[in-house]
Short mmCIF file of C-alpha atoms in Angstrom, two decimals:
data_model
loop_
_atom_site.label_atom_id
_atom_site.label_comp_id
_atom_site.label_asym_id
_atom_site.label_seq_id
_atom_site.Cartn_x
_atom_site.Cartn_y
_atom_site.Cartn_z
CA MET A 1 7.80 17.54 -21.52
CA GLU A 2 7.51 16.76 -18.08
CA TYR A 3 11.34 16.90 -16.25
CA ILE A 4 10.60 14.96 -12.71
CA ASN A 5 13.66 14.43 -10.24
CA LEU A 6 14.44 10.51 -10.17
CA GLY A 7 13.66 9.12 -6.40
CA ASN A 8 15.19 11.05 -3.69
CA SER A 9 17.82 12.02 -6.18
CA GLY A 10 19.29 15.67 -7.48
CA LEU A 11 18.96 13.70 -11.01
CA ARG A 12 15.78 15.69 -13.65
CA VAL A 13 14.54 13.38 -15.79
CA PRO A 14 11.79 13.28 -18.02
CA LYS A 15 8.58 11.73 -17.28
CA TYR A 16 9.88 9.49 -21.54
CA ILE A 17 13.22 8.55 -21.02
CA LEU A 18 13.45 6.82 -25.34
CA GLY A 19 15.14 2.82 -25.24
CA THR A 20 17.86 0.97 -27.52
CA ILE A 21 16.38 -2.67 -27.45
CA PRO A 22 15.35 -1.88 -31.17
CA PHE A 23 18.61 -0.57 -32.34
CA SER A 24 20.53 -2.57 -34.25
CA GLY A 25 18.52 -5.97 -33.47
CA THR A 26 21.39 -8.40 -33.52
CA ASN A 27 22.87 -11.65 -31.73
CA GLY A 28 19.69 -12.76 -30.85
CA PHE A 29 17.36 -9.04 -30.36
CA GLU A 30 16.72 -9.27 -34.43
CA ALA A 31 13.13 -10.01 -33.29
CA THR A 32 12.60 -6.02 -31.84
CA GLY A 33 13.85 -3.94 -34.26
CA ASN A 34 17.02 -2.31 -37.16
CA VAL A 35 16.95 1.00 -36.37
CA GLN A 36 20.69 1.12 -37.74
CA LYS A 37 22.95 4.84 -37.28
CA ASP A 38 21.04 7.47 -39.15
CA GLU A 39 18.23 6.78 -38.38
CA ALA A 40 19.19 5.90 -35.53
CA ARG A 41 20.35 9.78 -35.34
CA ARG A 42 17.68 11.37 -36.23
CA MET A 43 15.50 9.75 -33.75
CA VAL A 44 18.06 11.29 -30.69
CA ASP A 45 16.96 14.72 -33.54
CA MET A 46 13.02 13.86 -32.48
CA SER A 47 13.16 13.45 -28.82
CA LEU A 48 15.62 16.05 -28.51
CA GLU A 49 12.76 18.56 -30.31
CA ALA A 50 10.45 16.66 -28.02
CA GLY A 51 12.01 17.87 -24.52
CA ILE A 52 13.70 14.24 -24.19
CA ASN A 53 17.10 13.97 -23.61
CA MET A 54 17.20 10.56 -21.64
CA PHE A 55 18.65 7.17 -23.25
CA ASP A 56 18.17 3.88 -21.85
CA THR A 57 20.45 1.07 -23.07
CA ALA A 58 21.99 -2.44 -22.11
CA ASN A 59 24.93 -3.98 -22.36
CA LEU A 60 22.88 -7.36 -23.35
CA TYR A 61 20.40 -5.45 -25.78
CA SER A 62 21.75 -6.79 -28.97
CA LYS A 63 24.84 -8.47 -26.84
CA GLY A 64 27.05 -4.34 -26.88
CA ASP A 65 25.55 -3.39 -30.72
CA ALA A 66 22.88 -1.37 -29.51
CA GLU A 67 24.70 0.95 -27.29
CA ARG A 68 27.62 1.06 -30.07
CA VAL A 69 25.31 2.22 -32.45
CA LEU A 70 23.31 4.75 -29.81
CA GLY A 71 27.16 5.97 -29.26
CA ALA A 72 26.94 7.11 -33.35
CA ALA A 73 23.81 9.00 -32.67
CA ILE A 74 24.21 10.71 -30.05
CA LYS A 75 27.91 11.75 -31.80
CA GLY A 76 29.29 15.15 -30.81
CA ARG A 77 25.77 16.37 -28.44
CA ARG A 78 27.15 13.71 -24.98
CA ASP A 79 26.34 17.02 -22.91
CA ASP A 80 23.01 17.52 -24.05
CA VAL A 81 21.93 13.90 -23.46
CA LEU A 82 21.54 11.93 -20.07
CA LEU A 83 22.50 8.61 -21.09
CA THR A 84 22.01 5.39 -19.03
CA SER A 85 22.82 0.77 -19.52
CA LYS A 86 22.41 -1.47 -18.10
CA THR A 87 24.72 -5.16 -16.17
CA GLY A 88 24.22 -7.77 -15.04
CA PHE A 89 22.31 -11.47 -17.69
CA GLN A 90 25.40 -13.83 -18.03
CA LEU A 91 27.26 -12.31 -21.76
CA GLY A 92 30.23 -14.82 -21.88
CA ASP A 93 31.74 -18.38 -21.14
CA GLY A 94 33.26 -17.28 -18.06
CA PRO A 95 31.65 -18.07 -14.84
CA ASN A 96 32.53 -14.14 -13.90
CA ASP A 97 30.88 -12.72 -17.27
CA GLY A 98 27.10 -12.10 -15.18
CA GLY A 99 26.13 -11.13 -12.22
CA ALA A 100 26.65 -8.61 -9.67
CA SER A 101 30.30 -8.99 -7.77
CA ARG A 102 32.53 -6.54 -8.72
CA VAL A 103 34.42 -8.19 -10.95
CA ASN A 104 30.93 -7.86 -14.30
CA ILE A 105 30.37 -4.52 -13.15
CA GLU A 106 34.30 -3.28 -13.73
CA LYS A 107 34.22 -4.72 -16.86
CA SER A 108 31.38 -4.52 -18.34
CA ILE A 109 31.73 -0.78 -17.64
CA ASP A 110 34.57 0.66 -18.90
CA GLN A 111 33.32 -1.88 -22.07
CA SER A 112 30.39 0.12 -22.45
CA LEU A 113 31.72 3.11 -21.64
CA GLN A 114 34.33 2.81 -24.55
CA ARG A 115 31.34 0.59 -26.88
CA LEU A 116 29.33 4.49 -26.26
CA GLY A 117 32.04 6.91 -26.55
CA THR A 118 32.01 8.30 -23.07
CA ASP A 119 33.70 8.79 -20.17
CA TYR A 120 30.74 8.37 -17.89
CA LEU A 121 26.94 7.76 -17.51
CA ASP A 122 24.83 9.06 -15.98
CA LEU A 123 22.71 6.46 -15.06
CA TYR A 124 24.31 2.90 -14.57
CA PHE A 125 21.89 -0.76 -13.48
CA VAL A 126 22.62 -3.45 -11.51
CA HIS A 127 20.26 -5.46 -14.92
CA LEU A 128 19.78 -7.99 -11.92
CA TRP A 129 19.11 -9.70 -7.97
CA ASP A 130 22.09 -11.74 -7.53
CA GLY A 131 20.80 -13.06 -4.91
CA ARG A 132 24.77 -15.47 -5.45
CA THR A 133 27.04 -12.01 -4.29
CA PRO A 134 26.86 -10.36 -1.42
CA VAL A 135 24.77 -7.40 -1.05
CA GLU A 136 27.26 -5.59 0.79
CA GLU A 137 29.59 -6.13 -3.08
CA THR A 138 27.51 -5.27 -5.50
CA ILE A 139 26.89 -1.79 -3.21
CA GLU A 140 30.62 -0.76 -2.83
CA ALA A 141 31.76 -1.55 -6.57
CA MET A 142 28.55 1.05 -7.63
CA THR A 143 29.36 3.12 -5.17
CA ASN A 144 33.35 2.85 -6.22
CA LEU A 145 32.48 3.73 -10.00
CA VAL A 146 30.52 7.07 -8.55
CA LYS A 147 33.75 8.16 -7.08
CA SER A 148 35.56 7.23 -9.55
CA GLY A 149 33.57 8.80 -11.92
CA LYS A 150 32.30 6.76 -14.03
CA ILE A 151 28.93 6.65 -13.45
CA ARG A 152 27.11 9.48 -11.96
CA TYR A 153 23.69 7.34 -9.89
CA TRP A 154 23.09 3.64 -10.09
CA GLY A 155 19.69 1.75 -9.67
CA VAL A 156 18.66 -1.70 -9.62
CA SER A 157 15.96 -3.63 -12.42
CA ASN A 158 13.84 -6.24 -12.47
CA TYR A 159 14.35 -6.98 -8.76
CA SER A 160 11.72 -8.51 -5.60
CA GLY A 161 10.37 -6.04 -3.31
CA TRP A 162 12.42 -8.12 -0.06
CA ALA A 163 15.50 -7.89 -2.69
CA LEU A 164 14.81 -3.84 -3.33
CA ALA A 165 14.77 -2.90 0.78
CA ARG A 166 17.80 -5.57 1.56
CA THR A 167 19.82 -3.67 -0.39
CA PHE A 168 18.60 0.07 -0.12
CA SER A 169 19.02 -0.24 3.34
CA VAL A 170 22.35 -1.37 4.03
CA ALA A 171 23.48 0.79 1.40
CA GLU A 172 21.86 3.81 3.41
CA GLN A 173 22.57 1.95 6.88
CA GLN A 174 26.59 1.02 5.73
CA PRO A 175 29.12 4.56 6.39
CA GLY A 176 30.21 5.77 2.57
CA TYR A 177 28.19 3.98 0.65
CA ILE A 178 26.11 5.36 -2.18
CA PRO A 179 22.43 3.85 -1.97
CA PRO A 180 21.23 4.01 -5.33
CA ILE A 181 18.04 5.96 -6.92
CA THR A 182 15.92 4.16 -8.50
CA GLN A 183 14.39 0.45 -9.71
CA GLN A 184 13.99 -0.20 -13.72
CA ILE A 185 10.79 -2.41 -13.21
CA TYR A 186 8.56 -3.96 -15.20
CA TYR A 187 4.40 -2.53 -15.65
CA THR A 188 2.24 -2.09 -18.01
CA PRO A 189 -2.94 -1.93 -17.82
CA GLU A 190 -1.78 -5.71 -17.73
CA ALA A 191 1.09 -6.79 -16.04
CA ARG A 192 0.22 -4.90 -12.79
CA GLU A 193 1.85 -7.30 -9.92
CA ALA A 194 4.16 -4.45 -9.44
CA GLU A 195 1.32 -2.74 -7.61
CA TYR A 196 1.63 -5.51 -4.75
CA GLU A 197 5.09 -4.24 -3.51
CA LEU A 198 8.01 -2.18 -6.09
CA LEU A 199 5.72 0.23 -6.73
CA PRO A 200 4.83 1.64 -2.73
CA ALA A 201 7.88 0.52 -2.32
CA GLY A 202 9.97 2.82 -4.25
CA LYS A 203 7.82 5.22 -3.60
CA GLU A 204 9.22 4.41 0.12
CA LEU A 205 12.42 5.07 -0.48
CA GLY A 206 12.95 7.42 -2.55
CA ILE A 207 13.26 5.00 -4.87
CA GLY A 208 12.00 6.43 -8.56
CA ASN A 209 10.06 3.82 -10.42
CA MET A 210 10.69 3.51 -13.77
CA ILE A 211 8.95 1.44 -16.36
CA TRP A 212 10.03 -1.31 -18.62
CA SER A 213 8.28 -2.04 -21.01
CA PRO A 214 4.59 0.05 -20.73
CA LEU A 215 3.84 -2.25 -24.58
CA GLY A 216 3.78 -5.62 -22.99
CA GLU A 217 7.01 -6.16 -24.96
CA GLY A 218 4.60 -5.64 -28.04
CA LEU A 219 1.82 -7.19 -26.18
CA LEU A 220 -0.35 -3.39 -26.48
CA ASN A 221 0.86 -2.39 -29.95
CA GLY A 222 -2.82 -2.68 -31.90
CA LYS A 223 -1.98 -5.47 -33.76
CA ILE A 224 -2.89 -7.81 -31.47
CA GLY A 225 -6.74 -8.99 -29.83
CA ARG A 226 -9.22 -11.23 -30.23
CA ASN A 227 -8.64 -12.14 -34.08
CA LYS A 228 -6.05 -10.93 -35.20
CA THR A 229 -2.10 -12.51 -34.20
CA ALA A 230 1.09 -10.69 -34.40
CA PRO A 231 2.75 -10.23 -37.98
CA GLU A 232 6.28 -12.07 -38.59
CA ASN A 233 7.64 -8.34 -38.39
CA THR A 234 6.85 -7.89 -35.00
CA ARG A 235 8.25 -8.03 -31.39
CA GLN A 236 5.88 -10.99 -30.82
CA GLY A 237 5.13 -12.81 -34.82
CA GLY A 238 9.13 -12.43 -34.69
CA GLY A 239 9.40 -15.32 -32.02
CA TRP A 240 10.20 -12.88 -29.21
CA PRO A 241 9.83 -15.09 -26.03
CA GLU A 242 9.19 -12.93 -23.09
CA PRO A 243 6.54 -11.91 -21.46
CA TRP A 244 4.76 -14.68 -20.26
CA VAL A 245 1.50 -14.14 -19.52
CA GLN A 246 -1.10 -15.17 -17.01
CA ASP A 247 -4.19 -15.31 -18.74
CA GLU A 248 -4.97 -14.89 -22.48
CA GLU A 249 -9.12 -14.00 -21.60
CA ARG A 250 -7.22 -11.25 -19.32
CA LEU A 251 -4.64 -10.71 -21.85
CA TYR A 252 -7.60 -9.80 -24.34
CA LYS A 253 -10.06 -7.78 -21.42
CA VAL A 254 -7.04 -5.57 -21.23
CA ILE A 255 -6.71 -4.96 -25.06
CA ASP A 256 -10.55 -4.54 -25.25
CA ALA A 257 -10.78 -1.63 -23.06
CA LEU A 258 -7.26 -0.27 -24.61
CA GLU A 259 -9.38 -0.41 -27.82
CA GLU A 260 -11.84 1.68 -26.19
CA VAL A 261 -10.66 4.16 -25.34
CA ALA A 262 -8.12 4.45 -28.11
CA SER A 263 -11.65 4.79 -30.67
CA ASN A 264 -12.60 7.64 -28.28
CA HIS A 265 -9.29 10.34 -28.63
CA ASN A 266 -8.84 8.96 -32.91
CA ALA A 267 -6.06 7.67 -31.54
CA SER A 268 -3.71 4.04 -31.03
CA VAL A 269 -3.64 1.48 -28.45
CA PRO A 270 -0.55 2.27 -28.11
CA GLN A 271 -0.96 6.39 -27.26
CA ILE A 272 -3.43 5.14 -24.47
CA ALA A 273 -1.41 2.25 -23.56
CA TYR A 274 1.39 4.56 -22.70
CA THR A 275 -0.84 7.76 -22.05
CA TRP A 276 -2.93 5.44 -18.58
CA THR A 277 1.12 4.10 -17.95
CA LYS A 278 2.47 7.69 -17.70
CA ASP A 279 -0.61 8.47 -15.13
CA ARG A 280 -0.14 5.53 -12.71
CA PRO A 281 0.36 6.15 -9.28
CA ASN A 282 3.48 6.29 -8.06
CA VAL A 283 5.10 6.35 -11.70
CA GLY A 284 8.73 7.85 -12.33
CA PRO A 285 9.39 8.24 -15.99
CA ILE A 286 8.23 5.06 -18.94
CA VAL A 287 10.91 4.37 -20.75
CA ILE A 288 9.42 5.04 -24.89
CA ALA A 289 10.71 2.83 -27.55
CA ALA A 290 9.86 2.32 -31.67
CA ARG A 291 10.76 -0.02 -34.09
CA ASN A 292 10.70 3.16 -36.71
CA GLU A 293 10.19 7.06 -36.83
CA GLN A 294 6.59 6.39 -37.85
CA GLN A 295 6.54 5.28 -34.43
CA LEU A 296 8.30 7.47 -32.63
CA LYS A 297 7.18 10.15 -33.94
CA GLU A 298 3.66 8.72 -32.31
CA ASN A 299 4.39 7.34 -28.84
CA ILE A 300 5.95 11.60 -28.25
CA ASP A 301 2.25 12.23 -29.23
CA SER A 302 0.86 10.65 -26.81
CA PHE A 303 2.17 12.76 -24.06
CA ASP A 304 0.05 15.66 -24.36
CA MET A 305 -3.30 12.94 -24.21
CA GLN A 306 -5.50 12.92 -21.35
CA LEU A 307 -8.04 10.46 -20.57
CA THR A 308 -11.78 10.52 -18.98
CA GLN A 309 -11.09 8.99 -14.96
CA GLU A 310 -14.21 6.61 -16.12
CA GLU A 311 -11.70 5.45 -19.14
CA HIS A 312 -9.15 5.66 -16.59
CA ASN A 313 -11.66 3.52 -14.25
CA LEU A 314 -12.40 0.84 -17.27
CA ILE A 315 -8.37 -0.62 -18.41
CA GLU A 316 -7.95 0.12 -14.55
CA SER A 317 -10.09 -2.36 -13.67
CA ALA A 318 -9.63 -4.96 -16.88
CA ALA A 319 -7.20 -7.19 -15.14
CA ARG A 320 -7.08 -5.23 -11.72
CA PRO A 321 -4.51 -7.34 -9.52
CA ALA A 322 -6.18 -10.39 -7.33
CA PRO A 323 -6.14 -8.74 -3.63
CA LEU A 324 -3.66 -12.16 -2.56
CA TYR A 325 -2.17 -12.17 1.79
CA PRO A 326 -1.58 -9.86 3.10
CA ASN A 327 -3.82 -7.36 0.84
CA TRP A 328 -7.63 -8.76 1.57
CA HIS A 329 -6.74 -9.11 4.69
CA ARG A 330 -5.10 -5.35 5.18
CA ALA A 331 -8.43 -4.13 2.48
CA MET A 332 -11.34 -5.87 5.63
CA SER A 333 -8.82 -5.51 9.13
CA SER A 334 -6.65 -2.56 8.41
CA PHE A 335 -7.56 -0.40 5.26
CA GLU A 336 -6.83 2.44 7.49
CA LYS A 337 -3.52 2.18 8.14
CA GLY A 338 -2.63 1.99 4.90
CA SER A 339 0.27 4.17 3.90
CA PRO A 340 -0.70 7.12 2.19
CA VAL A 341 0.83 4.88 -1.09
CA GLU A 342 -0.40 2.44 -1.35
CA MET A 343 -4.57 3.74 -1.34
CA PRO A 344 -5.50 2.95 -4.83
CA TYR A 345 -4.07 -0.23 -4.74
CA LEU A 346 -6.04 -1.19 -1.30
CA GLU A 347 -8.98 0.29 -2.68
CA GLY A 348 -8.88 -1.09 -5.89
CA TYR A 349 -8.88 -4.71 -3.77
CA LYS A 350 -12.44 -3.72 -1.59
CA GLN A 351 -13.25 -3.23 -4.92
CA SER A 352 -13.16 -6.36 -5.94
CA MET A 353 -14.19 -7.94 -2.95
CA GLY A 354 -17.21 -5.98 -2.82
CA LEU A 355 -16.14 -3.77 0.09
CA ASP A 356 -17.04 -0.93 -1.27
CA ASP A 357 -18.13 2.04 0.51
#
């Protein structure tokens, strides 16, 4: 397993992180999986044997039950693992039972620590942008958690580019504030919107780009296609509402490309999707997940796969984002002024516009 620094921090993390949304499968998360304590412990064993020592969860997942299952699975080996969790989604009926306020953050961290059976987290996320709470309040609350020892680092998730930049710049400029070191964002071979702002912004700001659900919340599990509907025992077949797919034909083109490349390697569609995503420009660690031990082994094995440039390009071109303004203008009129972290995307826009040399 490869280990990388998360953003500009000193925290070394594995390129693959095990996500725990399939843990427990209760309280509205039944479609995501049903991994219970014993199997979760075996999955932690398998991950550690492969060098994956970071485990990602959230108070949202099964409304705390996923944290409980993960806590039981790592019991007795806290020093061997890195733990993350998140808060922000509305989980209770009270007006302060969600968001990025000091009240919710301070209450949520104590509840998560108790469920996980630990006295600190290595990384704690604000799970969503809260435009009703002053960003200074959120930053101060997270800074205080770092200084108190309840968390080591913090990050954000599902922010827009401007919200990310504002959060980071306010934290950086205010004496005593600690900036976030990472963002967790949705990015797949089909869902490429993060290329417009989030991936280059994270790289430029020194904020690690951690990817959640590279398989598109089950869309790219190899069981869905032009003539294949999702089985009932899958997330998409079980009534899971996410993600929003902007163009079904575009999705099928991506699946076609993944299936073609998978046949070249005697591999599965998920393995190719993971491999393509982890090798993309500006991408840091990616969060993998599995509903059982067999899936986990298959997903871990994808780390050592290598795609040819032609295979990579085949998948990339299937769902390249449209060159929306100002991208078409920049690709046409000021291409050579692009930041190095933007150049792979600007080159793609030029190809889409027929401006390639």
